Coordinates of C-alpha atoms and ligand atoms in Angstrom, one line a residue:
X1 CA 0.0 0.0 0.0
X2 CA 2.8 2.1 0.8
X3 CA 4.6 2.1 -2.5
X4 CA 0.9 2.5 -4.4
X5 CA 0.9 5.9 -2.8
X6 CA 4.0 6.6 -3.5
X7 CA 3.5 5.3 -7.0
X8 CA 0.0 7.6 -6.6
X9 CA 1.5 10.6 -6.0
X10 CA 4.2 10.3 -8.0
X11 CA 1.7 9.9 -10.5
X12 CA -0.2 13.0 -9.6
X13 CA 2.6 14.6 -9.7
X14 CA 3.7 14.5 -13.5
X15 CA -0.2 14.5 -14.1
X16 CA 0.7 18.1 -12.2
X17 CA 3.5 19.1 -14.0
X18 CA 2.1 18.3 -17.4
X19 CA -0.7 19.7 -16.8
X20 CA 0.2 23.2 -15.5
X21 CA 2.2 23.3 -18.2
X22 CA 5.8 23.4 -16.3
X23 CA 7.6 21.7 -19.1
X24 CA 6.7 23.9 -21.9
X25 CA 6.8 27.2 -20.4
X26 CA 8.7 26.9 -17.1
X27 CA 10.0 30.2 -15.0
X28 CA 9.8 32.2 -18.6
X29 CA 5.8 31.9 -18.0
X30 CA 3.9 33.8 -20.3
X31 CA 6.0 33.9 -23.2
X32 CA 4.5 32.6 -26.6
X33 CA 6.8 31.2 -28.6
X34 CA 6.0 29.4 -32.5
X35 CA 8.4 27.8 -34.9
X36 CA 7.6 30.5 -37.6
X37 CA 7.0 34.2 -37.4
X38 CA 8.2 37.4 -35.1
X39 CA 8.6 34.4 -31.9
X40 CA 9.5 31.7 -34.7
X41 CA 12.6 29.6 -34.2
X42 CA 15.2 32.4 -35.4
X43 CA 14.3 34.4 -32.4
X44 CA 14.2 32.0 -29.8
X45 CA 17.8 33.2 -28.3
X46 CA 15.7 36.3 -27.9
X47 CA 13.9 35.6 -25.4
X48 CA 15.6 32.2 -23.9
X49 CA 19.1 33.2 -24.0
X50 CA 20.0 29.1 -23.7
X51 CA 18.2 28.7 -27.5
X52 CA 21.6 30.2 -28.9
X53 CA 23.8 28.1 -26.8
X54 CA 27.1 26.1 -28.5
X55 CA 25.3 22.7 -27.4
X56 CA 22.0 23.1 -29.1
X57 CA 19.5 20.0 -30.7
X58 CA 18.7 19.0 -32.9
X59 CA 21.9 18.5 -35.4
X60 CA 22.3 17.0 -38.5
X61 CA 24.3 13.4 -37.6
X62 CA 27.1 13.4 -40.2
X63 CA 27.7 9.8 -40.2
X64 CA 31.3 9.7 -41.4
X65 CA 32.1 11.7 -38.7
X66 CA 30.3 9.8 -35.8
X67 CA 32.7 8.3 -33.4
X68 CA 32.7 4.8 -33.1
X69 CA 32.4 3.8 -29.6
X70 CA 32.4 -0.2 -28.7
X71 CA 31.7 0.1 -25.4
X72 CA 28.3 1.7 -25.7
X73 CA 25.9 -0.6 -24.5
X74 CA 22.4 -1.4 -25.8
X75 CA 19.8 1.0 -24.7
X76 CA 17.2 -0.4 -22.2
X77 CA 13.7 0.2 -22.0
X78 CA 12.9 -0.4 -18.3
X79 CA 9.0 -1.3 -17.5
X80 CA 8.2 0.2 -20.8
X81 CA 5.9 -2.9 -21.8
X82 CA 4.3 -3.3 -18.1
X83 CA 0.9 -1.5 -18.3
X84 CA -0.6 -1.2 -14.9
X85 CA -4.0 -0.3 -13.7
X86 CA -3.8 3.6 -15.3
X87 CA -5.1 4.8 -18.9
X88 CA -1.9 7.2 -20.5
X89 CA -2.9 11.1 -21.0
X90 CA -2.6 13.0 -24.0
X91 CA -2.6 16.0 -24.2
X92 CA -3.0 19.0 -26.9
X93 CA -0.3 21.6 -25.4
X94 CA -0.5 23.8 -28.4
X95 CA 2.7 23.2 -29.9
X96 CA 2.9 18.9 -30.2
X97 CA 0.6 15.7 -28.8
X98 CA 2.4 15.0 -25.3
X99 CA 1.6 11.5 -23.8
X100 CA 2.3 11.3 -19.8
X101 CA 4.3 7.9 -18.7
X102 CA 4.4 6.4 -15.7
X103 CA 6.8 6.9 -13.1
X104 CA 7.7 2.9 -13.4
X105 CA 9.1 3.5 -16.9
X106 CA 12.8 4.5 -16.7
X107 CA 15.7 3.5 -19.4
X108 CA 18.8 1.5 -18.9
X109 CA 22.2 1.7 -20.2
X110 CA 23.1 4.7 -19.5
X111 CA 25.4 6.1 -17.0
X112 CA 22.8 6.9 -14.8
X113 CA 19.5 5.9 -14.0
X114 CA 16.9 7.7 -15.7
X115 CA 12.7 8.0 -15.2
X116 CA 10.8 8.3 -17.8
X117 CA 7.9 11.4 -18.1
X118 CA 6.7 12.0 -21.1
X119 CA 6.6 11.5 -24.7
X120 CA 6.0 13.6 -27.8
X121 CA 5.8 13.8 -31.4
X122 CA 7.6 16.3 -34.2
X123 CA 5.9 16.4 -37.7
X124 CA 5.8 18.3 -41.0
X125 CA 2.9 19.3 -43.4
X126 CA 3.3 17.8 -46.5
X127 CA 3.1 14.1 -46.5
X128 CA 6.9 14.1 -45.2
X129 CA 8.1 15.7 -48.2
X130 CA 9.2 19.0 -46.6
X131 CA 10.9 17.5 -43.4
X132 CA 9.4 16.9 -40.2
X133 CA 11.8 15.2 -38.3
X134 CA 13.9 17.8 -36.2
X135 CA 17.5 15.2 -36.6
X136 CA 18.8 14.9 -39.7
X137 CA 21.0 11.9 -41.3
X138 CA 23.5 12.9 -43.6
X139 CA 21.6 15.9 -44.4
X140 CA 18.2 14.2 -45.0
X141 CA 15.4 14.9 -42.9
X142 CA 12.2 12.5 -42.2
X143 CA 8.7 12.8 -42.1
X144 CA 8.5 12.7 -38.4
X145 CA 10.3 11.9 -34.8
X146 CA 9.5 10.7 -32.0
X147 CA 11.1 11.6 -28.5
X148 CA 10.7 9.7 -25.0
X149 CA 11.4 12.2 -22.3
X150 CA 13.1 10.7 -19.0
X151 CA 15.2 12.7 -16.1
X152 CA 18.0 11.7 -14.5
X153 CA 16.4 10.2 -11.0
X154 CA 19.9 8.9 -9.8
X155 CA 20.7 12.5 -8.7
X156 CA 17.9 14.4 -9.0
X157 CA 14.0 14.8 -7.7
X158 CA 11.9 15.8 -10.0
X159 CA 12.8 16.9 -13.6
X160 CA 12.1 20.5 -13.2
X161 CA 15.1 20.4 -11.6
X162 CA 16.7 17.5 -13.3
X163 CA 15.7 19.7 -16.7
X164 CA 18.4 22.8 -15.8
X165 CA 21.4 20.6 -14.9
X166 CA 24.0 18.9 -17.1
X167 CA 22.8 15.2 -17.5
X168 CA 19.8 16.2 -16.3
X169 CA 17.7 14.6 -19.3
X170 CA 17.9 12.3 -21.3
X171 CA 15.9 12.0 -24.6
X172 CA 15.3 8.8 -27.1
X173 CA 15.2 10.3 -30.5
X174 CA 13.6 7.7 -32.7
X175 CA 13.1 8.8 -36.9
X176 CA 9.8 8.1 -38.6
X177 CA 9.1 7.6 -42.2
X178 CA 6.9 6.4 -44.3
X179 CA 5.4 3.2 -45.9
X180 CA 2.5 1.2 -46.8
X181 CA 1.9 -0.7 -44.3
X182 CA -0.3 1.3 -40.6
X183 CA 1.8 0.7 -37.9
X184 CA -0.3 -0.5 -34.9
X185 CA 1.7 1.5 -32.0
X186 CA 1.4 4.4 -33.4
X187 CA -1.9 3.9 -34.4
X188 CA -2.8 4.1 -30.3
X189 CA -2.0 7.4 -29.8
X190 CA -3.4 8.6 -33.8
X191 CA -7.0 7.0 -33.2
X192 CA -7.4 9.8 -30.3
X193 CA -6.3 12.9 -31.7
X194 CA -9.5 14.0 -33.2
X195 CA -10.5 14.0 -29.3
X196 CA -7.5 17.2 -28.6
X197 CA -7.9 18.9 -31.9
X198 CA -7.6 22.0 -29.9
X199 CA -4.4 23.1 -27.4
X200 CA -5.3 22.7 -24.1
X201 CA -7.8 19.5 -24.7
X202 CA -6.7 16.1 -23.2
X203 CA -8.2 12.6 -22.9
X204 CA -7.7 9.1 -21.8
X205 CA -6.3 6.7 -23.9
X206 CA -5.7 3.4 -22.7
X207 CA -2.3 2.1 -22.0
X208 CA -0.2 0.1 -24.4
X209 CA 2.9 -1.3 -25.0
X210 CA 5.5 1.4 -25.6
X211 CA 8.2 -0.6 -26.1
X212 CA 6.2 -1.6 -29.6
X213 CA 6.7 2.6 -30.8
X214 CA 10.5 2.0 -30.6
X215 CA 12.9 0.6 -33.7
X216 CA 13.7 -3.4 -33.2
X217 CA 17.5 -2.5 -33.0
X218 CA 18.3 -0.6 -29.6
X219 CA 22.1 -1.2 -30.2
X220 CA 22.6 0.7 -32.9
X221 CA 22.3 4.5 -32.2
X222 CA 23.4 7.9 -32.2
X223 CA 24.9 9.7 -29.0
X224 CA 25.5 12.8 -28.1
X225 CA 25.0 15.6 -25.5
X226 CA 22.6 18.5 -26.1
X227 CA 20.0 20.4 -25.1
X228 CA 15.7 20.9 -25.3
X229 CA 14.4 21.1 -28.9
X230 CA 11.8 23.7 -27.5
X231 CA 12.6 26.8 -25.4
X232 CA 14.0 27.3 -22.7
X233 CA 16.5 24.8 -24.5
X234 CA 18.4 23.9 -21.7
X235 CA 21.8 22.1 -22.8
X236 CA 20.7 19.3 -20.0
X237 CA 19.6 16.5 -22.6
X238 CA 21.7 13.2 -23.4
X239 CA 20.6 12.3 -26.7
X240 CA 19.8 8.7 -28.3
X241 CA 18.9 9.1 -31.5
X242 CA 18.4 5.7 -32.9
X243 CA 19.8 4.3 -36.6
X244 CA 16.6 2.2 -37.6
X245 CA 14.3 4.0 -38.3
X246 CA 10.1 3.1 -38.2
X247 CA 7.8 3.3 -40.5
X248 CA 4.0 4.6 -40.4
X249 CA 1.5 4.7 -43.3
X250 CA 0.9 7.7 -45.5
X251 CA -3.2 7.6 -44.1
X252 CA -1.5 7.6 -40.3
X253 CA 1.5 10.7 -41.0
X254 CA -1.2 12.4 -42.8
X255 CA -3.9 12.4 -39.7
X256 CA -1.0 13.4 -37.3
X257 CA -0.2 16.2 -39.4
X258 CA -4.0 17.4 -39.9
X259 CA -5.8 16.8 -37.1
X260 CA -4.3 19.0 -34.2
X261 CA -4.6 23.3 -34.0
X262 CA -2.2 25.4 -32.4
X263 CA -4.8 27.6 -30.7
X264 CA -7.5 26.8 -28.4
X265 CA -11.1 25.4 -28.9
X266 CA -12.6 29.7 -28.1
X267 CA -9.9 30.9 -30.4
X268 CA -11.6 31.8 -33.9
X269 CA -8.4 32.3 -35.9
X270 CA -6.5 29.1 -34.8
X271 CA -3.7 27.7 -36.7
X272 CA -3.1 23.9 -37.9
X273 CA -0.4 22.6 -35.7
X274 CA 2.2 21.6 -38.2
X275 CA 5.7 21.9 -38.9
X276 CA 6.8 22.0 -35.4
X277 CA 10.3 21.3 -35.8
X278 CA 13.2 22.9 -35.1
X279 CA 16.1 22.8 -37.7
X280 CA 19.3 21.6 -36.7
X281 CA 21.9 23.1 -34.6
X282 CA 25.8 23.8 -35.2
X283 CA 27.4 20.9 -34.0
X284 CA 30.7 23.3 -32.3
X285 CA 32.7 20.7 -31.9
X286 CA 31.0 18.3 -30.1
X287 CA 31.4 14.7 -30.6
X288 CA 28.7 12.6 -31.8
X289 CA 29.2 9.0 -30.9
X290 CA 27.8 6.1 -32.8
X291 CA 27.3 2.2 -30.3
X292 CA 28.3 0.9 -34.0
X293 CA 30.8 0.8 -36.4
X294 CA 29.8 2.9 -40.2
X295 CA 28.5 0.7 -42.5
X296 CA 31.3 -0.4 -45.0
X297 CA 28.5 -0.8 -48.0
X298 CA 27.3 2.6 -47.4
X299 CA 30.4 5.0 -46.5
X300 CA 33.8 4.8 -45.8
X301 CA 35.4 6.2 -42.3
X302 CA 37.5 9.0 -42.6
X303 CA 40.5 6.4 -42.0
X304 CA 39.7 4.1 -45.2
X305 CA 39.2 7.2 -47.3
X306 CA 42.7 8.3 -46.1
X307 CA 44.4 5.1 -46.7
X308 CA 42.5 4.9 -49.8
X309 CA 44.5 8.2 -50.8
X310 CA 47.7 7.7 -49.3
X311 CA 48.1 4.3 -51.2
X312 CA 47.0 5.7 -54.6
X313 CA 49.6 8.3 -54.3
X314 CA 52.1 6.1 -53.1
X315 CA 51.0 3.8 -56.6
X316 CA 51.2 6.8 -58.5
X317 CA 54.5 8.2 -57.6
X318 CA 55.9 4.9 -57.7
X319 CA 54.6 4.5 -61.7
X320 CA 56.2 8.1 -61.8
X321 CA 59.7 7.2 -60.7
X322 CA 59.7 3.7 -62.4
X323 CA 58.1 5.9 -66.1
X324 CA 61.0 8.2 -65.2
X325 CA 64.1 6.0 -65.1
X326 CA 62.6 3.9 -67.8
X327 CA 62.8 7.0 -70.6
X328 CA 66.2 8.1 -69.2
X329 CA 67.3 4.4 -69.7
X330 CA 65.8 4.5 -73.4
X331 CA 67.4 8.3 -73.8
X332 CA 70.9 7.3 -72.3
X333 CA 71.5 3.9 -74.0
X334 CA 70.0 6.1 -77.7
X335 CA 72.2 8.7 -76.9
X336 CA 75.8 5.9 -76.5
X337 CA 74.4 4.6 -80.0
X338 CA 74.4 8.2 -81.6
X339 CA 76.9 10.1 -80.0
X340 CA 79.9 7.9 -81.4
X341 CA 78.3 6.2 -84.2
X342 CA 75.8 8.6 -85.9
X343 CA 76.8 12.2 -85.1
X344 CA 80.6 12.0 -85.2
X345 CA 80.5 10.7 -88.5
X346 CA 77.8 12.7 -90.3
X347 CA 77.8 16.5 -89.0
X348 CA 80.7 17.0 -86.9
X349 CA 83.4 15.5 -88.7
X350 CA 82.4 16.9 -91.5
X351 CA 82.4 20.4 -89.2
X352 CA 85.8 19.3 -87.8
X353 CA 87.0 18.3 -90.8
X354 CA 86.7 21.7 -92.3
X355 CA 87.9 23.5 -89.6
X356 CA 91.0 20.7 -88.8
X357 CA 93.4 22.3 -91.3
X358 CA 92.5 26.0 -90.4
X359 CA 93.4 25.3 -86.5
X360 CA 96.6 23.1 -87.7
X361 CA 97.7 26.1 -89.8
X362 CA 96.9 28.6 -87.0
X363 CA 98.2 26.7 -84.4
X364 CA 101.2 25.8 -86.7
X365 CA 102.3 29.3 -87.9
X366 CA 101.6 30.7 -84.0
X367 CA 103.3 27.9 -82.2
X368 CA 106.1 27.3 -84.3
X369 CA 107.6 30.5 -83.8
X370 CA 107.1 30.4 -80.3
X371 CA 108.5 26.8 -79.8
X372 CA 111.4 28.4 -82.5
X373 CA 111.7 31.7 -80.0
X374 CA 111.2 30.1 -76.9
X375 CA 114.0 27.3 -77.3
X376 CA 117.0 29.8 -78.0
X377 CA 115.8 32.0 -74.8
X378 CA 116.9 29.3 -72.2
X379 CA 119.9 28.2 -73.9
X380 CA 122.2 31.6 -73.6
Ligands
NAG1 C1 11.6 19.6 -7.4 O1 12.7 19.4 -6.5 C2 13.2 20.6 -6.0 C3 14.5 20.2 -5.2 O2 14.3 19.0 -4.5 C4 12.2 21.3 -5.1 O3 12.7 22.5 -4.5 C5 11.0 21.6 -6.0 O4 9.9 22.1 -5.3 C6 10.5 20.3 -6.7 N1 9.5 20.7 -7.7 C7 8.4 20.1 -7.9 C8 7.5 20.6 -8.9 O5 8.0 19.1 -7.2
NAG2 C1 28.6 14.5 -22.4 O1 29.1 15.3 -21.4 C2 29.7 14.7 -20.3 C3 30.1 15.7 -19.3 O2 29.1 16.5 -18.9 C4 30.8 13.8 -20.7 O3 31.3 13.1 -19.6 C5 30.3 12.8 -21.7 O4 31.4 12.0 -22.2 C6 29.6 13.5 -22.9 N1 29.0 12.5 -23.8 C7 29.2 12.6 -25.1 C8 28.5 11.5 -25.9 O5 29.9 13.4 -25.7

């Protein structure tokens, strides 16, 4: 009974926080913010001085340049399938579809223990053609992305604390595409979003398996360290954002990107909530780790394409030297066959020939007297 209420009241807790709103607008209460516009993304820094931070998310994940790390371990999903006796909430907060979790959902594998809160989704507007996710793989962007909220519970209470301190957060980034086939997790929380069209609005849904809205592969990821996607952006989140990606029908991404308005039920000029991603981040040198090694069939590592290089030159200047002294081989041995053989007696004899008798008579008619001059000097 004891841990029930603790469990309870734990519970009411996060009901609490979601529902007065302490994730999304925190101690900056009362300022709007919107992904386009005068408070659109670009202005964030303005008014949430941590938005123009050097540790920002999302980034682009430039896969060559992901660090290979072996010893990072599978991620772990902890309770995530248990279901209890509660339905989940969701919840229309005016900029995505939040979904509470319960306080018995926590993740693994990571240096710390961490409790899970909340999840959320990020989506485009046009079928996935015009982005939607907020990462980005080698520069391509998906239709939409998933993230599993959890604080760090190892060292701190609750995770409006947790959420200002380094390693305060950590986040399971997980890409979403499209296919043909309706994918049956997701398809829990899409069935009851025509019930929060408008921010504000929540509703009951009953608990499923969230384990099932993850990728199959948890060993294969993306780590790094960075911040809140939305303002205040703290730079408190560790980030998992996984390589496999999942897949949703076209029907399913198009309802998640119609169905929901910005505004509330009593406002007459509301918006369609769409496109609420933010682009990505510079990385400033950060390192992004990767629990895998890159995928020989699709890139090379930096080290291959090196090697690749260095050996072609070294190939190359080899052919070079071994060209070189070939045609100084050919031009030395041609030039032992002319020099004595071919020029001697064609041009220069000739030349020599002519000019032979001139130097003999010049040399004659000079020297001689000399030779005739200088002998008798000596002798008196
Ligand atoms: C969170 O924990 C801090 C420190 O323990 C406490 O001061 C604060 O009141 C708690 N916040 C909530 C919403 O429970
Ligand atoms: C994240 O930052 C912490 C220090 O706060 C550091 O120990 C850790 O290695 C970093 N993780 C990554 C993936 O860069």
């Amino acid at each position: 009974m004891g841990k029930y209420k603790i469990m309870e009241s734990f519970g009411i807790e996060m009901i609490f926080l979601i529902l007065f709103g302490q994730w999304t607008s925190c101690a900056c209460a009362g300022t709007h913010w919107t992904y386009t516009g005068s408070v659109g993304q670009s202005h964030w820094s303005e008014y949430f001085p941590e938005c123009g931070g050097t540790k920002q998310s999302p980034i682009d994940v430039k896969t060559s340049q992901a660090k290979y790390d072996p010893s990072l371990p599978p991620v772990r999903p902890l309770g995530y399938r248990q279901l209890g006796q509660e339905p989940f909430t969701l919840t229309n907060n005016g900029h995505t579809v939040e979904m509470s979790l319960p306080g018995w959902m926590g993740l693994g594998g990571l240096p710390w223990q961490f409790t899970a809160v909340q999840l959320h989704l990020h989506w485009g507007s046009r079928g996935g053609l015009g982005g939607g996710s907020e990462h980005t793989i080698d520069g391509h962007g998906y239709a939409a992305e998933l993230h599993v909220v959890h604080y760090n519970s190892e060292i701190y209470s609750n995770i409006s604390t947790a959420m200002r301190q380094r390693e305060g957060l950590a986040v399971l980034g997980v890409l979403i595409e499209t296919g043909e086939d309706t994918n049956p997790a997701y398809q829990n929380i899409i069935n009851h979003l025509e019930n929060i069209k408008h921010a504000g609005q929540r509703t009951s849904i009953p608990a499923f398996d969230v384990q099932s809205l993850l990728p199959l592969s948890l060993e294969r990821y993306f780590r790094y360290n960075g911040s809140l996607t939305t303002p205040p952006c703290y730079q408190s989140v560790l980030w998992t954002v996984f390589a496999e990606r999942v897949s949703v029908s076209h029907v399913q991404l198009r309802k998640l990107e119609t169905a929901l308005f910005s505004g509330h039920a009593e406002e007459s000029q509301s918006l369609p909530l769409q496109d609420n991603y933010r682009n990505p981040q510079p990385l400033n040198r950060r390192t992004v780790l990767a629990s895998f090694p890159s995928d020989t069939v699709t890139t090379y590592s930096v080290g291959e394409v090196c090697a690749m290089v260095i050996g072609t030159l070294c190939g190359c200047v080899g052919l070079a030297v071994i060209i070189h002294f070939v045609i100084k081989t050919i031009r030395s041995t041609s030039s032992w066959d002319v020099l004595p053989s071919v020029r001697p007696t064609s041009l220069p004899r000739s030349k020599e020939t002519e000019k032979e008798p001139k130097q003999d008579v010049v040399f004659k008619t000079t020297s001689d007297p000399e030779k005739e001059e200088a002998a008798p000097q000596p002798e008196p």
